[in-house]
Amino acid sequence: TNTDIDDRKRAEALLAGENQILEMVATGKPLGVILDGLCRLVDNLSSDSLHSILLFDPNGNCLRRGAGPSFPEAFMAAVDGIEIGPCVGSCGTAAYRKEQVIVSDIATDPLWANYRELALAYGLRSGWSTPILSSDGSVLGVFGIYGREPRSPTPQHLQTIKQITHLASVAIERKRAAESLRASELLARGQLDALTHTLD
């Protein structure tokens, strides 16, 4: 019975958090604020893990920090700009493969061979990363959950991950669409000003 009550409270908290995030998206809050809110939502639901969102930078084929309020600043700075590839920890590999990567024990998994020392220095032992995909299937970023003990995700974890990555994709795509529209408007305004100047 207690488990059922806890599950119901968790589901209610997640729903309330989702509504807050969608309201932030609808009212045009900065993307960084929205992503920070997403991570804090999961922080509150899962106090035994740390959560981050890294954004894909196509110009550098790398991941840039988006949000990670529960992580030490030094760790977020260390992973900022990490290139994606077939053996780049959990997040870099998930972005490269465009599929979820579950590492139950960072200390032994070959995907972490080049980054193991960094992760263990911050007490990270498990890393589950899921790509945030756009509506056309391109990578927008990665949502990562890191634990201080070796472990695998439960069905409940997987459902939460699915919901958070969906919300993140909505926020990122909405922001990019707004930026694209603004750039188009500025370009059109510049061309109109140039035409007016020529006519004068």
PDB file of C-alpha atoms in Angstrom:
ATOM      1  CA  THR A   1       0.000   0.000   0.000  1.00  0.00           C
ATOM      2  CA  ASN A   2       2.805   2.386   0.872  1.00  0.00           C
ATOM      3  CA  THR A   3       4.446   1.661  -2.479  1.00  0.00           C
ATOM      4  CA  ASP A   4       1.183   2.457  -4.305  1.00  0.00           C
ATOM      5  CA  ILE A   5       0.864   5.747  -2.407  1.00  0.00           C
ATOM      6  CA  ASP A   6       4.479   6.673  -3.153  1.00  0.00           C
ATOM      7  CA  ASP A   7       4.003   5.852  -6.847  1.00  0.00           C
ATOM      8  CA  ARG A   8       0.834   7.968  -6.991  1.00  0.00           C
ATOM      9  CA  LYS A   9       2.542  10.918  -5.271  1.00  0.00           C
ATOM     10  CA  ARG A  10       5.484  10.623  -7.634  1.00  0.00           C
ATOM     11  CA  ALA A  11       3.190  10.544 -10.681  1.00  0.00           C
ATOM     12  CA  GLU A  12       1.292  13.589  -9.400  1.00  0.00           C
ATOM     13  CA  ALA A  13       4.539  15.486  -8.771  1.00  0.00           C
ATOM     14  CA  LEU A  14       5.799  14.620 -12.241  1.00  0.00           C
ATOM     15  CA  LEU A  15       2.534  15.756 -13.849  1.00  0.00           C
ATOM     16  CA  ALA A  16       2.584  19.039 -11.927  1.00  0.00           C
ATOM     17  CA  GLY A  17       6.195  19.565 -12.929  1.00  0.00           C
ATOM     18  CA  GLU A  18       5.428  18.827 -16.582  1.00  0.00           C
ATOM     19  CA  ASN A  19       2.661  21.432 -16.555  1.00  0.00           C
ATOM     20  CA  GLN A  20       5.045  24.027 -15.103  1.00  0.00           C
ATOM     21  CA  ILE A  21       7.645  23.267 -17.766  1.00  0.00           C
ATOM     22  CA  LEU A  22       5.093  23.493 -20.587  1.00  0.00           C
ATOM     23  CA  GLU A  23       3.918  26.834 -19.198  1.00  0.00           C
ATOM     24  CA  MET A  24       7.526  28.071 -19.225  1.00  0.00           C
ATOM     25  CA  VAL A  25       7.853  26.962 -22.860  1.00  0.00           C
ATOM     26  CA  ALA A  26       4.564  28.619 -23.836  1.00  0.00           C
ATOM     27  CA  THR A  27       5.502  31.933 -22.201  1.00  0.00           C
ATOM     28  CA  GLY A  28       8.908  32.051 -23.894  1.00  0.00           C
ATOM     29  CA  LYS A  29      11.214  31.569 -20.917  1.00  0.00           C
ATOM     30  CA  PRO A  30      14.928  31.266 -21.830  1.00  0.00           C
ATOM     31  CA  LEU A  31      15.938  27.733 -22.831  1.00  0.00           C
ATOM     32  CA  GLY A  32      18.549  27.535 -20.068  1.00  0.00           C
ATOM     33  CA  VAL A  33      15.895  28.279 -17.443  1.00  0.00           C
ATOM     34  CA  ILE A  34      13.577  25.611 -18.868  1.00  0.00           C
ATOM     35  CA  LEU A  35      16.290  22.933 -19.005  1.00  0.00           C
ATOM     36  CA  ASP A  36      17.387  23.815 -15.474  1.00  0.00           C
ATOM     37  CA  GLY A  37      13.768  23.422 -14.371  1.00  0.00           C
ATOM     38  CA  LEU A  38      13.576  19.996 -16.029  1.00  0.00           C
ATOM     39  CA  CYS A  39      16.684  18.787 -14.206  1.00  0.00           C
ATOM     40  CA  ARG A  40      15.456  20.173 -10.877  1.00  0.00           C
ATOM     41  CA  LEU A  41      12.119  18.403 -11.388  1.00  0.00           C
ATOM     42  CA  VAL A  42      13.892  15.044 -11.690  1.00  0.00           C
ATOM     43  CA  ASP A  43      16.277  15.980  -8.845  1.00  0.00           C
ATOM     44  CA  ASN A  44      13.235  16.364  -6.591  1.00  0.00           C
ATOM     45  CA  LEU A  45      11.776  13.036  -7.712  1.00  0.00           C
ATOM     46  CA  SER A  46      15.062  11.085  -7.438  1.00  0.00           C
ATOM     47  CA  SER A  47      17.311  12.413  -4.701  1.00  0.00           C
ATOM     48  CA  ASP A  48      19.704   9.468  -5.117  1.00  0.00           C
ATOM     49  CA  SER A  49      20.930  10.517  -8.576  1.00  0.00           C
ATOM     50  CA  LEU A  50      22.235  13.520 -10.496  1.00  0.00           C
ATOM     51  CA  HIS A  51      20.696  14.780 -13.729  1.00  0.00           C
ATOM     52  CA  SER A  52      21.996  16.780 -16.665  1.00  0.00           C
ATOM     53  CA  ILE A  53      21.055  17.932 -20.142  1.00  0.00           C
ATOM     54  CA  LEU A  54      23.783  18.482 -22.705  1.00  0.00           C
ATOM     55  CA  LEU A  55      23.010  20.206 -26.017  1.00  0.00           C
ATOM     56  CA  PHE A  56      24.344  19.046 -29.359  1.00  0.00           C
ATOM     57  CA  ASP A  57      26.525  21.589 -31.158  1.00  0.00           C
ATOM     58  CA  PRO A  58      26.589  20.615 -34.854  1.00  0.00           C
ATOM     59  CA  ASN A  59      29.397  23.069 -35.591  1.00  0.00           C
ATOM     60  CA  GLY A  60      31.783  21.187 -33.334  1.00  0.00           C
ATOM     61  CA  ASN A  61      30.114  17.762 -33.429  1.00  0.00           C
ATOM     62  CA  CYS A  62      30.163  17.962 -29.653  1.00  0.00           C
ATOM     63  CA  LEU A  63      27.980  18.369 -26.583  1.00  0.00           C
ATOM     64  CA  ARG A  64      27.655  21.666 -24.716  1.00  0.00           C
ATOM     65  CA  ARG A  65      26.349  22.184 -21.222  1.00  0.00           C
ATOM     66  CA  GLY A  66      22.643  22.862 -21.075  1.00  0.00           C
ATOM     67  CA  ALA A  67      21.790  22.248 -17.418  1.00  0.00           C
ATOM     68  CA  GLY A  68      22.986  20.179 -14.484  1.00  0.00           C
ATOM     69  CA  PRO A  69      22.160  21.953 -11.218  1.00  0.00           C
ATOM     70  CA  SER A  70      22.966  18.945  -9.014  1.00  0.00           C
ATOM     71  CA  PHE A  71      26.438  18.436 -10.533  1.00  0.00           C
ATOM     72  CA  PRO A  72      29.570  20.174  -9.243  1.00  0.00           C
ATOM     73  CA  GLU A  73      30.486  23.139 -11.443  1.00  0.00           C
ATOM     74  CA  ALA A  74      33.929  21.679 -12.148  1.00  0.00           C
ATOM     75  CA  PHE A  75      32.401  18.495 -13.587  1.00  0.00           C
ATOM     76  CA  MET A  76      30.039  20.401 -15.885  1.00  0.00           C
ATOM     77  CA  ALA A  77      32.952  22.532 -17.077  1.00  0.00           C
ATOM     78  CA  ALA A  78      35.027  19.393 -17.747  1.00  0.00           C
ATOM     79  CA  VAL A  79      32.380  17.809 -19.998  1.00  0.00           C
ATOM     80  CA  ASP A  80      31.458  21.020 -21.830  1.00  0.00           C
ATOM     81  CA  GLY A  81      32.528  20.595 -25.463  1.00  0.00           C
ATOM     82  CA  ILE A  82      33.060  16.819 -25.301  1.00  0.00           C
ATOM     83  CA  GLU A  83      33.006  15.327 -28.804  1.00  0.00           C
ATOM     84  CA  ILE A  84      30.485  12.635 -29.588  1.00  0.00           C
ATOM     85  CA  GLY A  85      31.709   9.221 -30.688  1.00  0.00           C
ATOM     86  CA  PRO A  86      31.296   5.435 -30.394  1.00  0.00           C
ATOM     87  CA  CYS A  87      33.122   5.216 -27.050  1.00  0.00           C
ATOM     88  CA  VAL A  88      32.615   8.517 -25.236  1.00  0.00           C
ATOM     89  CA  GLY A  89      31.069   7.630 -21.889  1.00  0.00           C
ATOM     90  CA  SER A  90      27.279   7.440 -21.718  1.00  0.00           C
ATOM     91  CA  CYS A  91      26.264  10.834 -23.122  1.00  0.00           C
ATOM     92  CA  GLY A  92      28.727  11.095 -26.002  1.00  0.00           C
ATOM     93  CA  THR A  93      27.944   7.546 -27.088  1.00  0.00           C
ATOM     94  CA  ALA A  94      24.151   8.037 -26.841  1.00  0.00           C
ATOM     95  CA  ALA A  95      24.370  11.115 -29.077  1.00  0.00           C
ATOM     96  CA  TYR A  96      26.564   9.223 -31.547  1.00  0.00           C
ATOM     97  CA  ARG A  97      24.316   6.133 -31.679  1.00  0.00           C
ATOM     98  CA  LYS A  98      21.034   8.082 -31.439  1.00  0.00           C
ATOM     99  CA  GLU A  99      19.874   5.524 -28.899  1.00  0.00           C
ATOM    100  CA  GLN A 100      19.726   5.084 -25.147  1.00  0.00           C
ATOM    101  CA  VAL A 101      22.957   3.946 -23.487  1.00  0.00           C
ATOM    102  CA  ILE A 102      22.761   2.252 -20.084  1.00  0.00           C
ATOM    103  CA  VAL A 103      26.028   1.876 -18.191  1.00  0.00           C
ATOM    104  CA  SER A 104      25.368   0.069 -14.911  1.00  0.00           C
ATOM    105  CA  ASP A 105      28.962   0.272 -13.654  1.00  0.00           C
ATOM    106  CA  ILE A 106      31.242   3.037 -14.896  1.00  0.00           C
ATOM    107  CA  ALA A 107      34.220   1.412 -13.145  1.00  0.00           C
ATOM    108  CA  THR A 108      34.178  -1.573 -15.523  1.00  0.00           C
ATOM    109  CA  ASP A 109      32.347  -0.493 -18.696  1.00  0.00           C
ATOM    110  CA  PRO A 110      34.607  -0.026 -21.770  1.00  0.00           C
ATOM    111  CA  LEU A 111      32.578   2.989 -22.940  1.00  0.00           C
ATOM    112  CA  TRP A 112      34.093   4.892 -20.024  1.00  0.00           C
ATOM    113  CA  ALA A 113      37.713   3.861 -20.623  1.00  0.00           C
ATOM    114  CA  ASN A 114      38.846   7.400 -21.486  1.00  0.00           C
ATOM    115  CA  TYR A 115      36.624   9.187 -18.954  1.00  0.00           C
ATOM    116  CA  ARG A 116      36.543   6.734 -16.056  1.00  0.00           C
ATOM    117  CA  GLU A 117      38.990   8.701 -13.920  1.00  0.00           C
ATOM    118  CA  LEU A 118      36.923  11.875 -14.233  1.00  0.00           C
ATOM    119  CA  ALA A 119      33.646  10.130 -13.342  1.00  0.00           C
ATOM    120  CA  LEU A 120      35.045   8.192 -10.398  1.00  0.00           C
ATOM    121  CA  ALA A 121      36.723  11.325  -9.043  1.00  0.00           C
ATOM    122  CA  TYR A 122      33.232  12.785  -8.628  1.00  0.00           C
ATOM    123  CA  GLY A 123      31.794   9.569  -7.188  1.00  0.00           C
ATOM    124  CA  LEU A 124      29.786   8.606 -10.277  1.00  0.00           C
ATOM    125  CA  ARG A 125      29.309   4.854 -10.716  1.00  0.00           C
ATOM    126  CA  SER A 126      26.365   4.480 -13.120  1.00  0.00           C
ATOM    127  CA  GLY A 127      25.343   6.517 -16.141  1.00  0.00           C
ATOM    128  CA  TRP A 128      22.179   6.254 -18.215  1.00  0.00           C
ATOM    129  CA  SER A 129      21.963   8.593 -21.181  1.00  0.00           C
ATOM    130  CA  THR A 130      19.140   9.120 -23.632  1.00  0.00           C
ATOM    131  CA  PRO A 131      19.353  11.222 -26.806  1.00  0.00           C
ATOM    132  CA  ILE A 132      16.901  14.092 -27.114  1.00  0.00           C
ATOM    133  CA  LEU A 133      15.652  13.811 -30.682  1.00  0.00           C
ATOM    134  CA  SER A 134      13.856  16.334 -32.872  1.00  0.00           C
ATOM    135  CA  SER A 135      10.650  15.515 -34.724  1.00  0.00           C
ATOM    136  CA  ASP A 136      12.760  14.608 -37.780  1.00  0.00           C
ATOM    137  CA  GLY A 137      15.050  12.309 -35.773  1.00  0.00           C
ATOM    138  CA  SER A 138      18.126  14.523 -35.496  1.00  0.00           C
ATOM    139  CA  VAL A 139      19.980  14.804 -32.181  1.00  0.00           C
ATOM    140  CA  LEU A 140      19.226  17.935 -30.155  1.00  0.00           C
ATOM    141  CA  GLY A 141      21.017  16.871 -27.000  1.00  0.00           C
ATOM    142  CA  VAL A 142      21.263  14.196 -24.321  1.00  0.00           C
ATOM    143  CA  PHE A 143      19.535  13.688 -20.980  1.00  0.00           C
ATOM    144  CA  GLY A 144      21.764  11.919 -18.461  1.00  0.00           C
ATOM    145  CA  ILE A 145      21.089  10.287 -15.097  1.00  0.00           C
ATOM    146  CA  TYR A 146      24.112   9.443 -12.965  1.00  0.00           C
ATOM    147  CA  GLY A 147      24.138   7.433  -9.766  1.00  0.00           C
ATOM    148  CA  ARG A 148      26.681   7.056  -6.975  1.00  0.00           C
ATOM    149  CA  GLU A 149      26.207   3.278  -6.884  1.00  0.00           C
ATOM    150  CA  PRO A 150      26.335   0.687  -9.706  1.00  0.00           C
ATOM    151  CA  ARG A 151      22.741   0.053 -10.818  1.00  0.00           C
ATOM    152  CA  SER A 152      20.340  -0.358 -13.727  1.00  0.00           C
ATOM    153  CA  PRO A 153      17.135   1.605 -14.351  1.00  0.00           C
ATOM    154  CA  THR A 154      13.758   0.357 -13.204  1.00  0.00           C
ATOM    155  CA  PRO A 155      10.650   0.585 -15.432  1.00  0.00           C
ATOM    156  CA  GLN A 156       9.719   3.676 -13.402  1.00  0.00           C
ATOM    157  CA  HIS A 157      13.069   5.283 -14.234  1.00  0.00           C
ATOM    158  CA  LEU A 158      12.608   4.500 -17.927  1.00  0.00           C
ATOM    159  CA  GLN A 159       9.149   6.089 -17.971  1.00  0.00           C
ATOM    160  CA  THR A 160      10.457   9.240 -16.294  1.00  0.00           C
ATOM    161  CA  ILE A 161      13.332   9.411 -18.793  1.00  0.00           C
ATOM    162  CA  LYS A 162      10.871   9.124 -21.678  1.00  0.00           C
ATOM    163  CA  GLN A 163       8.757  11.981 -20.344  1.00  0.00           C
ATOM    164  CA  ILE A 164      11.706  14.276 -19.594  1.00  0.00           C
ATOM    165  CA  THR A 165      13.371  13.756 -22.979  1.00  0.00           C
ATOM    166  CA  HIS A 166      10.062  14.502 -24.704  1.00  0.00           C
ATOM    167  CA  LEU A 167       9.643  17.747 -22.752  1.00  0.00           C
ATOM    168  CA  ALA A 168      13.239  18.716 -23.502  1.00  0.00           C
ATOM    169  CA  SER A 169      12.745  18.132 -27.235  1.00  0.00           C
ATOM    170  CA  VAL A 170       9.603  20.298 -27.232  1.00  0.00           C
ATOM    171  CA  ALA A 171      11.464  23.114 -25.435  1.00  0.00           C
ATOM    172  CA  ILE A 172      14.552  22.979 -27.666  1.00  0.00           C
ATOM    173  CA  GLU A 173      12.607  22.764 -30.937  1.00  0.00           C
ATOM    174  CA  ARG A 174      10.296  25.604 -29.888  1.00  0.00           C
ATOM    175  CA  LYS A 175      13.302  27.773 -29.006  1.00  0.00           C
ATOM    176  CA  ARG A 176      15.073  27.022 -32.295  1.00  0.00           C
ATOM    177  CA  ALA A 177      11.917  27.735 -34.288  1.00  0.00           C
ATOM    178  CA  ALA A 178      11.560  31.104 -32.535  1.00  0.00           C
ATOM    179  CA  GLU A 179      15.212  31.958 -33.215  1.00  0.00           C
ATOM    180  CA  SER A 180      14.851  30.972 -36.874  1.00  0.00           C
ATOM    181  CA  LEU A 181      11.734  33.135 -37.229  1.00  0.00           C
ATOM    182  CA  ARG A 182      13.493  36.074 -35.578  1.00  0.00           C
ATOM    183  CA  ALA A 183      16.495  35.695 -37.904  1.00  0.00           C
ATOM    184  CA  SER A 184      14.186  35.584 -40.937  1.00  0.00           C
ATOM    185  CA  GLU A 185      12.381  38.714 -39.759  1.00  0.00           C
ATOM    186  CA  LEU A 186      15.680  40.559 -39.247  1.00  0.00           C
ATOM    187  CA  LEU A 187      16.867  39.498 -42.704  1.00  0.00           C
ATOM    188  CA  ALA A 188      13.600  40.603 -44.309  1.00  0.00           C
ATOM    189  CA  ARG A 189      13.717  43.925 -42.433  1.00  0.00           C
ATOM    190  CA  GLY A 190      17.306  44.483 -43.564  1.00  0.00           C
ATOM    191  CA  GLN A 191      16.400  43.776 -47.186  1.00  0.00           C
ATOM    192  CA  LEU A 192      13.407  46.123 -46.940  1.00  0.00           C
ATOM    193  CA  ASP A 193      15.572  48.889 -45.463  1.00  0.00           C
ATOM    194  CA  ALA A 194      18.142  48.389 -48.222  1.00  0.00           C
ATOM    195  CA  LEU A 195      15.418  48.544 -50.876  1.00  0.00           C
ATOM    196  CA  THR A 196      13.900  51.687 -49.350  1.00  0.00           C
ATOM    197  CA  HIS A 197      17.348  53.297 -49.177  1.00  0.00           C
ATOM    198  CA  THR A 198      17.937  52.458 -52.852  1.00  0.00           C
ATOM    199  CA  LEU A 199      14.590  53.931 -53.881  1.00  0.00           C
ATOM    200  CA  ASP A 200      15.330  57.093 -51.930  1.00  0.00           C
TER     201      ASP A 200
END
